[in-house]
Coordinates of C-alpha atoms and ligand atoms in Angstrom, one line a residue:
X1 CA 7.5 3.4 14.2
X2 CA 3.6 2.4 14.8
X3 CA 3.2 -0.4 17.7
X4 CA 0.7 -2.7 15.9
X5 CA -1.8 -4.4 17.6
X6 CA -0.6 -8.1 18.6
X7 CA -2.6 -11.0 17.9
X8 CA -2.6 -14.4 20.5
X9 CA -4.2 -17.2 19.5
X10 CA -6.4 -19.5 22.2
X11 CA -7.7 -22.4 22.1
X12 CA -11.5 -21.4 22.9
X13 CA -12.2 -21.5 26.5
X14 CA -15.5 -20.3 27.1
X15 CA -15.6 -19.5 30.7
X16 CA -12.7 -16.8 30.1
X17 CA -15.6 -14.9 28.3
X18 CA -17.4 -14.4 31.3
X19 CA -14.1 -12.6 32.9
X20 CA -12.4 -11.1 30.5
X21 CA -11.8 -7.2 31.0
X22 CA -11.4 -5.3 27.8
X23 CA -14.3 -5.9 25.4
X24 CA -15.8 -8.9 23.3
X25 CA -16.8 -9.3 20.0
X26 CA -19.2 -12.4 19.0
X27 CA -20.8 -13.0 16.0
X28 CA -24.6 -13.9 14.7
X29 CA -25.7 -14.4 11.6
X30 CA -28.9 -12.6 9.9
X31 CA -31.2 -15.8 10.6
X32 CA -30.9 -14.9 14.7
X33 CA -28.5 -17.9 14.4
X34 CA -25.8 -17.8 17.4
X35 CA -22.5 -19.4 17.5
X36 CA -21.2 -20.6 20.7
X37 CA -19.9 -17.7 22.2
X38 CA -22.3 -16.0 21.5
X39 CA -24.9 -18.2 23.3
X40 CA -22.5 -18.1 26.2
X41 CA -22.7 -14.3 26.4
X42 CA -26.8 -14.2 25.9
X43 CA -26.7 -16.8 28.9
X44 CA -24.4 -14.6 31.3
X45 CA -26.6 -11.4 30.1
X46 CA -30.1 -13.2 30.4
X47 CA -30.4 -13.1 27.1
X48 CA -29.3 -9.6 25.7
X49 CA -28.0 -11.2 23.0
X50 CA -31.4 -12.6 21.9
X51 CA -33.4 -9.2 22.5
X52 CA -30.5 -7.9 20.1
X53 CA -31.2 -10.2 17.3
X54 CA -34.8 -10.0 17.7
X55 CA -35.2 -6.9 15.5
X56 CA -33.7 -9.1 12.9
X57 CA -30.2 -7.0 12.0
X58 CA -28.6 -7.2 8.6
X59 CA -25.6 -8.9 7.6
X60 CA -22.8 -6.0 8.4
X61 CA -24.7 -4.4 11.4
X62 CA -22.8 -4.0 14.4
X63 CA -24.4 -3.6 17.5
X64 CA -22.9 -2.9 21.1
X65 CA -23.8 -4.4 24.1
X66 CA -22.4 -1.9 26.9
X67 CA -21.4 -2.8 30.4
X68 CA -23.1 -6.2 30.0
X69 CA -24.3 -7.8 33.6
X70 CA -22.8 -10.5 34.4
X71 CA -19.6 -10.4 32.7
X72 CA -16.0 -8.5 33.5
X73 CA -15.9 -6.7 30.1
X74 CA -16.7 -3.2 28.8
X75 CA -18.8 -3.9 26.0
X76 CA -19.7 -6.7 23.9
X77 CA -19.8 -5.9 20.2
X78 CA -22.1 -8.2 18.6
X79 CA -21.1 -8.4 14.5
X80 CA -24.0 -9.5 12.0
X81 CA -22.3 -11.8 9.4
X82 CA -23.9 -14.2 6.8
X83 CA -22.4 -17.9 7.3
X84 CA -20.7 -17.7 3.8
X85 CA -20.1 -13.8 3.6
X86 CA -16.9 -13.1 1.4
X87 CA -13.6 -11.9 2.0
X88 CA -14.3 -8.5 1.6
X89 CA -17.3 -8.2 4.0
X90 CA -15.2 -10.3 7.0
X91 CA -12.5 -8.0 6.6
X92 CA -15.0 -4.8 7.1
X93 CA -16.3 -6.4 10.4
X94 CA -12.6 -7.2 11.4
X95 CA -11.8 -3.4 10.5
X96 CA -15.3 -2.5 12.6
X97 CA -14.2 -3.8 15.6
X98 CA -10.8 -2.0 14.7
X99 CA -12.9 1.3 15.3
X100 CA -15.1 0.7 18.0
X101 CA -12.3 -0.9 20.6
X102 CA -9.9 2.2 20.2
X103 CA -7.1 1.3 23.0
X104 CA -8.7 -1.6 24.7
X105 CA -7.9 -5.5 24.3
X106 CA -10.5 -7.3 22.7
X107 CA -11.4 -11.0 23.3
X108 CA -13.1 -12.1 19.8
X109 CA -14.2 -16.0 19.3
X110 CA -14.1 -17.1 16.2
X111 CA -14.9 -20.0 14.3
X112 CA -13.6 -21.1 10.5
X113 CA -9.7 -20.5 10.3
X114 CA -9.4 -19.0 7.0
X115 CA -12.5 -16.4 7.5
X116 CA -11.3 -15.7 11.2
X117 CA -7.4 -15.1 9.7
X118 CA -9.4 -12.8 7.2
X119 CA -10.7 -11.0 9.8
X120 CA -7.8 -10.5 11.7
X121 CA -6.3 -9.4 8.9
X122 CA -9.0 -6.3 8.3
X123 CA -8.7 -5.5 12.1
X124 CA -4.9 -5.3 12.1
X125 CA -5.3 -3.1 8.7
X126 CA -7.8 -0.4 10.4
X127 CA -5.6 -0.7 14.1
X128 CA -3.2 1.5 12.8
X129 CA -2.7 5.1 13.7
X130 CA 0.4 7.8 13.2
X131 CA 1.2 9.7 16.1
X132 CA 5.0 9.5 16.2
X133 CA 4.8 13.3 16.3
X134 CA 1.9 13.6 19.0
X135 CA 4.1 14.1 22.1
X136 CA 0.6 13.8 23.9
X137 CA -0.7 10.3 22.9
X138 CA 0.1 8.2 25.7
X139 CA 2.0 5.6 24.3
X140 CA 0.5 2.4 25.7
X141 CA 1.2 -1.4 24.6
X142 CA -1.7 -2.8 25.8
X143 CA -2.9 -3.5 22.3
X144 CA -3.7 -6.9 22.7
X145 CA -6.4 -8.9 20.7
X146 CA -6.5 -12.4 22.0
X147 CA -8.6 -14.8 19.2
X148 CA -10.1 -17.7 20.4
X149 CA -11.2 -20.9 18.5
X150 CA -11.5 -24.2 18.7
X151 CA -8.0 -24.8 16.4
X152 CA -5.8 -21.9 16.9
X153 CA -3.1 -22.6 15.1
X154 CA -4.5 -23.0 12.3
X155 CA -6.1 -19.7 12.8
X156 CA -2.1 -18.3 13.6
X157 CA -1.1 -20.1 10.3
X158 CA -3.7 -18.5 8.0
X159 CA -3.3 -15.4 9.2
X160 CA 0.9 -15.1 9.2
X161 CA 1.2 -14.6 5.3
X162 CA -1.9 -11.7 5.8
X163 CA -0.5 -10.2 8.6
X164 CA 2.9 -10.1 6.7
X165 CA 1.0 -8.5 4.3
X166 CA -0.6 -5.4 6.8
X167 CA 3.0 -4.9 8.3
X168 CA 4.3 -4.0 4.6
X169 CA 1.6 -1.8 4.6
X170 CA 2.1 -0.4 7.4
X171 CA 5.8 0.1 6.3
X172 CA 4.2 2.1 3.2
X173 CA 2.0 4.6 5.2
X174 CA 4.5 5.3 7.7
X175 CA 6.8 6.2 5.0
X176 CA 4.0 8.2 3.2
X177 CA 2.4 9.7 6.6
X178 CA 6.4 11.3 7.1
X179 CA 7.0 14.5 6.8
X180 CA 10.0 15.6 4.5
X181 CA 11.9 17.1 7.1
X182 CA 12.0 13.7 8.7
X183 CA 11.7 11.6 5.3
X184 CA 14.5 13.1 3.6
X185 CA 16.2 11.2 0.9
X186 CA 19.2 9.7 2.9
X187 CA 16.4 9.2 5.7
X188 CA 14.0 7.1 3.4
X189 CA 17.4 5.2 2.0
X190 CA 18.2 4.4 5.8
X191 CA 15.0 2.9 6.5
X192 CA 15.3 0.8 3.1
X193 CA 19.1 -0.3 4.0
X194 CA 17.4 -1.4 7.2
X195 CA 15.3 -4.0 5.3
X196 CA 18.4 -5.8 4.8
X197 CA 18.1 -7.4 8.4
X198 CA 14.5 -9.7 6.8
X199 CA 16.7 -10.7 4.1
X200 CA 16.3 -8.3 1.0
X201 CA 19.3 -7.3 -0.9
X202 CA 19.7 -3.2 -0.6
X203 CA 21.6 -1.5 -2.5
X204 CA 22.1 2.5 -3.0
X205 CA 22.7 4.3 -5.5
X206 CA 24.6 7.3 -5.0
X207 CA 25.0 10.7 -7.4
X208 CA 27.9 10.4 -8.4
X209 CA 27.2 6.6 -9.6
X210 CA 23.4 7.8 -11.2
X211 CA 26.0 10.8 -13.1
X212 CA 28.2 8.2 -14.0
X213 CA 25.2 6.2 -15.5
X214 CA 24.0 8.9 -17.3
X215 CA 20.9 9.7 -15.4
X216 CA 19.9 13.3 -16.6
X217 CA 16.1 13.0 -15.6
X218 CA 16.5 12.1 -12.6
X219 CA 19.3 14.0 -11.4
X220 CA 17.6 17.3 -13.4
X221 CA 14.9 17.3 -10.2
X222 CA 17.1 16.8 -7.3
X223 CA 19.7 19.2 -8.3
X224 CA 17.6 22.4 -6.6
X225 CA 17.5 20.4 -3.2
X226 CA 20.5 19.8 -0.4
X227 CA 18.9 16.6 -0.2
X228 CA 21.1 13.9 -2.4
X229 CA 19.8 12.3 -5.2
X230 CA 19.5 8.4 -5.0
X231 CA 18.3 5.4 -6.4
X232 CA 17.7 2.2 -3.8
X233 CA 17.6 -1.1 -5.5
X234 CA 16.2 -4.2 -3.2
X235 CA 16.1 -7.7 -4.3
X236 CA 14.0 -10.5 -3.1
X237 CA 15.3 -13.8 -4.8
X238 CA 13.2 -16.2 -3.1
X239 CA 12.0 -17.6 -7.0
X240 CA 13.7 -20.3 -8.9
X241 CA 17.8 -19.3 -9.4
X242 CA 18.2 -17.6 -12.5
X243 CA 14.5 -16.7 -13.3
X244 CA 13.7 -13.3 -14.6
X245 CA 12.3 -11.1 -11.7
X246 CA 9.5 -8.8 -12.1
X247 CA 10.7 -5.2 -11.2
X248 CA 8.5 -2.5 -9.4
X249 CA 9.7 0.6 -9.9
X250 CA 8.6 3.7 -7.4
X251 CA 8.2 7.2 -7.7
X252 CA 10.2 8.5 -4.7
X253 CA 9.6 13.0 -4.3
X254 CA 10.3 13.1 -0.9
X255 CA 8.7 16.6 -1.8
X256 CA 7.3 18.3 -4.6
X257 CA 7.0 22.2 -4.4
X258 CA 6.5 22.0 -8.4
X259 CA 10.4 23.3 -8.7
X260 CA 10.8 26.8 -10.3
X261 CA 7.1 26.0 -11.5
X262 CA 6.0 26.1 -8.1
X263 CA 2.9 24.8 -7.0
X264 CA 0.6 27.5 -5.0
X265 CA 0.7 27.0 -1.3
X266 CA -2.6 25.8 -0.8
X267 CA -2.5 22.0 0.1
X268 CA 1.3 22.3 -0.6
X269 CA 1.7 20.2 2.5
X270 CA 0.3 17.0 0.9
X271 CA 2.9 16.7 -1.2
X272 CA 4.7 14.9 1.4
X273 CA 3.0 12.0 -0.2
X274 CA 4.8 12.4 -3.3
X275 CA 7.0 9.4 -2.4
X276 CA 4.0 7.0 -2.5
X277 CA 4.8 4.8 -5.1
X278 CA 8.0 4.2 -3.7
X279 CA 6.4 3.5 -0.3
X280 CA 4.5 1.0 -2.2
X281 CA 7.2 -0.6 -3.7
X282 CA 9.3 -0.8 -0.4
X283 CA 6.2 -2.0 1.6
X284 CA 5.5 -4.7 -1.3
X285 CA 8.9 -5.9 -0.8
X286 CA 8.9 -5.6 3.3
X287 CA 5.7 -7.9 2.7
X288 CA 7.2 -10.3 0.7
X289 CA 10.3 -10.6 2.5
X290 CA 8.3 -11.2 6.1
X291 CA 6.1 -14.2 4.2
X292 CA 9.3 -15.5 2.5
X293 CA 8.2 -16.0 -1.0
X294 CA 8.9 -17.7 -3.6
X295 CA 9.1 -15.1 -6.2
X296 CA 12.4 -12.9 -7.9
X297 CA 11.4 -9.7 -7.2
X298 CA 13.3 -6.4 -8.0
X299 CA 12.3 -2.8 -5.9
X300 CA 13.9 0.0 -7.7
X301 CA 13.0 3.5 -5.8
X302 CA 14.5 7.3 -7.3
X303 CA 14.4 9.5 -4.5
X304 CA 14.9 13.0 -5.1
X305 CA 13.1 16.4 -3.6
X306 CA 11.9 18.9 -6.0
X307 CA 12.9 22.3 -5.0
X308 CA 13.3 25.3 -6.2
X309 CA 16.8 27.1 -5.8
X310 CA 19.5 28.8 -7.8
X311 CA 20.6 25.7 -9.3
X312 CA 17.2 24.1 -9.6
X313 CA 16.5 22.9 -13.5
X314 CA 14.8 25.7 -15.2
X315 CA 11.3 25.2 -17.4
X316 CA 12.8 25.4 -21.0
X317 CA 16.0 23.7 -20.1
X318 CA 16.7 20.4 -22.0
X319 CA 18.0 17.1 -20.1
X320 CA 19.3 14.1 -21.4
X321 CA 18.2 10.8 -20.3
X322 CA 20.0 7.4 -19.6
X323 CA 18.4 6.0 -22.8
X324 CA 19.7 8.7 -24.4
X325 CA 16.6 10.5 -25.3
X326 CA 16.9 14.3 -25.3
X327 CA 13.7 16.0 -22.7
X328 CA 12.5 19.5 -22.9
X329 CA 11.5 20.2 -19.5
X330 CA 8.4 22.8 -20.0
X331 CA 7.1 21.9 -16.7
X332 CA 9.6 21.5 -13.8
X333 CA 6.2 20.2 -11.7
X334 CA 6.0 17.5 -14.5
X335 CA 8.8 15.9 -12.6
X336 CA 7.4 12.1 -11.7
X337 CA 7.9 11.2 -15.5
X338 CA 11.9 12.4 -15.6
X339 CA 12.8 10.0 -12.4
X340 CA 10.8 7.1 -13.0
X341 CA 12.3 7.1 -16.9
X342 CA 15.7 7.0 -16.0
X343 CA 14.9 4.3 -13.2
X344 CA 13.1 2.6 -15.4
X345 CA 15.7 2.4 -18.1
X346 CA 18.3 0.8 -15.5
X347 CA 15.9 -1.8 -14.2
X348 CA 15.2 -3.0 -17.8
X349 CA 19.1 -2.9 -18.6
X350 CA 20.2 -4.3 -15.3
X351 CA 17.5 -6.8 -14.8
X352 CA 15.9 -8.1 -17.9
X353 CA 12.5 -8.3 -15.9
X354 CA 10.1 -10.5 -16.8
X355 CA 8.0 -7.9 -15.8
X356 CA 8.2 -4.2 -15.0
X357 CA 5.5 -2.4 -13.2
X358 CA 5.2 1.2 -12.1
X359 CA 4.0 3.5 -9.4
X360 CA 3.8 6.7 -8.7
X361 CA 1.8 9.9 -7.5
X362 CA 2.0 11.1 -11.0
X363 CA -0.8 13.5 -11.9
X364 CA -3.6 15.6 -10.3
X365 CA -5.5 14.9 -13.2
X366 CA -6.5 11.2 -12.4
X367 CA -7.9 12.1 -8.9
X368 CA -10.1 14.6 -11.4
X369 CA -10.6 11.6 -13.7
X370 CA -11.0 8.3 -10.5
X371 CA -11.5 10.5 -7.4
X372 CA -10.0 8.6 -4.5
X373 CA -11.8 5.3 -5.3
X374 CA -9.4 3.9 -8.3
X375 CA -6.0 4.4 -9.2
X376 CA -5.3 4.6 -13.0
X377 CA -4.0 1.7 -15.2
X378 CA -1.6 1.3 -18.0
X379 CA -0.3 -1.2 -19.6
X380 CA 0.8 -2.6 -23.1
X381 CA -0.1 -6.4 -21.6
X382 CA -3.0 -7.6 -21.5
X383 CA -2.3 -10.5 -19.8
X384 CA -0.2 -8.6 -16.9
X385 CA -2.7 -6.2 -16.9
X386 CA -5.4 -8.6 -16.6
X387 CA -4.0 -10.5 -13.8
X388 CA -3.2 -6.8 -11.8
X389 CA -6.8 -6.0 -12.1
X390 CA -8.4 -9.4 -10.7
X391 CA -5.4 -9.6 -7.7
X392 CA -6.5 -5.9 -7.1
X393 CA -10.2 -7.0 -7.1
X394 CA -9.7 -9.5 -4.9
X395 CA -8.4 -7.6 -2.2
X396 CA -10.6 -4.8 -2.6
X397 CA -8.3 -2.3 -3.9
X398 CA -9.7 -0.2 -7.0
X399 CA -8.1 0.2 -10.0
X400 CA -9.2 1.3 -13.2
X401 CA -7.6 1.0 -16.6
X402 CA -7.3 3.8 -19.0
X403 CA -6.2 4.0 -22.7
X404 CA -2.8 4.8 -24.6
X405 CA -2.3 5.5 -28.2
X406 CA 0.1 7.0 -30.7
X407 CA -2.0 10.5 -30.7
X408 CA -1.9 10.7 -27.0
X409 CA 2.3 10.6 -27.3
X410 CA 2.0 12.6 -30.3
X411 CA 1.1 15.4 -27.6
X412 CA 4.7 15.4 -26.3
X413 CA 6.3 16.5 -29.4
X414 CA 8.5 18.6 -28.8
X415 CA 10.3 21.6 -30.9
X416 CA 13.7 21.1 -29.8
X417 CA 14.1 17.7 -28.2
X418 CA 13.0 14.5 -28.6
X419 CA 10.4 14.6 -26.3
X420 CA 9.1 17.2 -23.9
X421 CA 7.6 16.6 -20.1
X422 CA 4.3 17.8 -20.2
X423 CA 1.5 17.6 -22.9
X424 CA -1.0 19.9 -22.3
X425 CA -4.2 19.7 -20.2
X426 CA -6.3 16.9 -22.4
X427 CA -5.8 13.5 -20.9
X428 CA -2.8 14.8 -19.0
X429 CA -2.8 11.2 -16.9
X430 CA -2.5 9.7 -20.2
X431 CA -0.2 11.9 -21.8
X432 CA 2.0 10.4 -18.8
X433 CA 1.7 7.5 -19.4
X434 CA 2.6 8.0 -22.7
X435 CA 6.2 9.6 -21.4
X436 CA 6.8 6.8 -19.4
X437 CA 5.8 4.1 -22.0
X438 CA 8.7 5.8 -24.5
X439 CA 11.0 4.5 -22.1
X440 CA 9.7 1.0 -21.8
X441 CA 11.7 -2.1 -24.0
X442 CA 9.9 -3.3 -26.4
X443 CA 10.0 -6.9 -25.2
X444 CA 8.9 -5.7 -21.6
X445 CA 5.1 -6.5 -20.5
X446 CA 5.0 -3.5 -18.6
X447 CA 2.1 -1.8 -16.2
X448 CA 2.2 2.0 -15.3
X449 CA -0.2 2.5 -11.9
X450 CA -1.0 6.6 -10.8
X451 CA -1.8 6.2 -7.7
X452 CA -2.2 10.3 -6.9
X453 CA -5.3 9.5 -5.8
X454 CA -5.7 6.3 -3.5
X455 CA -2.2 6.5 -1.8
X456 CA -3.4 8.9 0.6
X457 CA -7.1 9.7 1.4
X458 CA -7.8 12.9 3.8
X459 CA -10.8 11.4 4.8
X460 CA -9.5 8.0 4.9
X461 CA -11.1 4.6 4.0
X462 CA -12.7 1.3 5.6
X463 CA -9.2 -0.4 5.9
X464 CA -7.0 3.0 6.7
X465 CA -7.6 6.0 9.1
X466 CA -6.9 9.8 7.7
X467 CA -3.6 9.8 5.6
X468 CA -1.5 7.2 4.0
X469 CA -3.4 4.4 2.9
X470 CA -0.9 1.3 1.7
X471 CA -3.1 1.1 -1.4
X472 CA -1.2 -1.3 -3.8
X473 CA 0.6 -3.2 -1.0
X474 CA -2.1 -6.5 -0.6
X475 CA -2.9 -6.0 -4.6
X476 CA 0.5 -6.7 -5.6
X477 CA 1.6 -9.6 -2.9
X478 CA -1.5 -11.3 -4.4
X479 CA -0.2 -10.5 -8.0
X480 CA 3.1 -12.0 -7.3
X481 CA 1.6 -15.2 -5.4
X482 CA -1.4 -15.4 -8.3
X483 CA 1.2 -15.4 -11.2
X484 CA 4.8 -15.1 -10.2
X485 CA 5.3 -17.5 -7.4
X486 CA 7.3 -21.0 -7.8
X487 CA 4.1 -23.7 -6.8
X488 CA 6.2 -26.5 -5.7
X489 CA 3.1 -28.7 -7.1
X490 CA 1.0 -27.4 -4.1
Ligands
BES1 N1 3.0 15.3 -7.8 C1 2.2 15.9 -8.3 C2 0.6 14.9 -9.0 C3 -0.2 15.1 -7.6 C4 -0.8 15.8 -7.5 C5 0.4 13.8 -6.7 C6 -1.7 15.9 -6.8 C7 -0.7 14.4 -5.6 C8 -1.9 14.5 -5.5 C9 3.2 15.9 -9.6 O1 4.3 16.1 -9.8 C10 2.7 17.0 -10.3 O2 2.6 17.9 -10.0 N2 2.0 16.7 -11.9 C11 1.2 17.8 -12.5 C12 1.9 17.7 -14.3 C13 1.5 18.5 -15.1 C14 2.5 19.7 -14.5 C15 1.6 18.0 -16.1 C16 -0.1 17.7 -12.4 O3 -1.0 16.7 -11.9 O4 -0.3 19.2 -11.7
MN2 MN1 5.2 17.6 -9.4
ZN3 ZN1 5.2 15.2 -7.9

């Protein structure tokens, strides 16, 4: 879809700095220390870098030397980084370079392999654009970044798993950015089936099978649309044979009109992102496959379109979930939970997972509560939840836990069925989580991530341009490597 940036890793050749005809990036410290490449540029430009650092740059500052004399480069980016800068700061410096370079080739001269790899990761993440529908855009293949290091193989090796995560996040972003007339349920499923080439096992359950399984809740959401509802199961069994997998479950509403409880027109176009949970599940599975993770992980997504029509579910209808619980549909716009409850039940019945995490752009209320900085986190298991919160903070992805509780669950009592699908205005994100909680089997450690605020950010973030962010791929990948991966004694 996108042409991700291409990295080449080369042994340091100080002479190339003078002749490189793109942008050159070098690093200085807040104390004014220049690394060898910066010293080289300084000499070539007759002291331009030394003059730049005279006014004491602060860590994180990025300066530009435009058309430096004595060099073929168009510009030199001078980044100020502390020697012991932490991972998020180093990634941000990389992202800064991505923003600055536009479509120019870049030569970056780096030191320490791990730090260099993190910088490469930050650069890669920010160097994304979704321009497949812009006919005027020149599709250049000149998106080359040359990473120069004394031990280029070490940098390449350290960067490889991170670039797998970036590619997973791009896959998520492409899915989330794609409009709903292109990304139909069928098209979505096809893109997932194509991941078989990476060694994933992918199975598509069609409507007749879903009906046979009794997924009346999920099917009630999609029945107003001409696009068929589907559940796609992706398996990555890189861990110990026979050990229970981690299950990731995603809401994949390819477009959410609200159904008969129709949404207002203003802003409805954003509901192309209502498959964000499924997008993160797919991107994470891709990253795990690309880096050949030593873990058993199954990803399940419920793909439906929520449309009003003569055949659509009405407010007041009662539907029966696969679990057997009857659900009174008060509002057809609270559809995500109806999709998830059946896929979650199926995931537990089929895989007996060691833990289950669901992701969904579930409620507008979570945006009111947490904005675009943090996803809402809900869990019945402190260990799982704390591991995730740690992984998310290591990756710089915002996540904040909110409570569950019987009083919230009681808001979902229905007069005529076992449960209703909305619990009123108060604590909308929590009652949505409590609805899902009902479908979690007692022994399953479970976590629900409400990503409505973080999956798509109109103004962009440090690591993503306007639109889809890919939030969660890095954190889930990290959770897998921290907690679910076989360590083989390392
Ligand atoms: N897909 C929406 C939630 C959403 C809102 C995601 C804004 C991203 C941005 C969800 O299906 C929905 O419509 N939720 C309703 C629930 C209500 C009817 C109980 C909401 O949040 O208004
Ligand atoms: Mn809705
Ligand atoms: Zn929705």
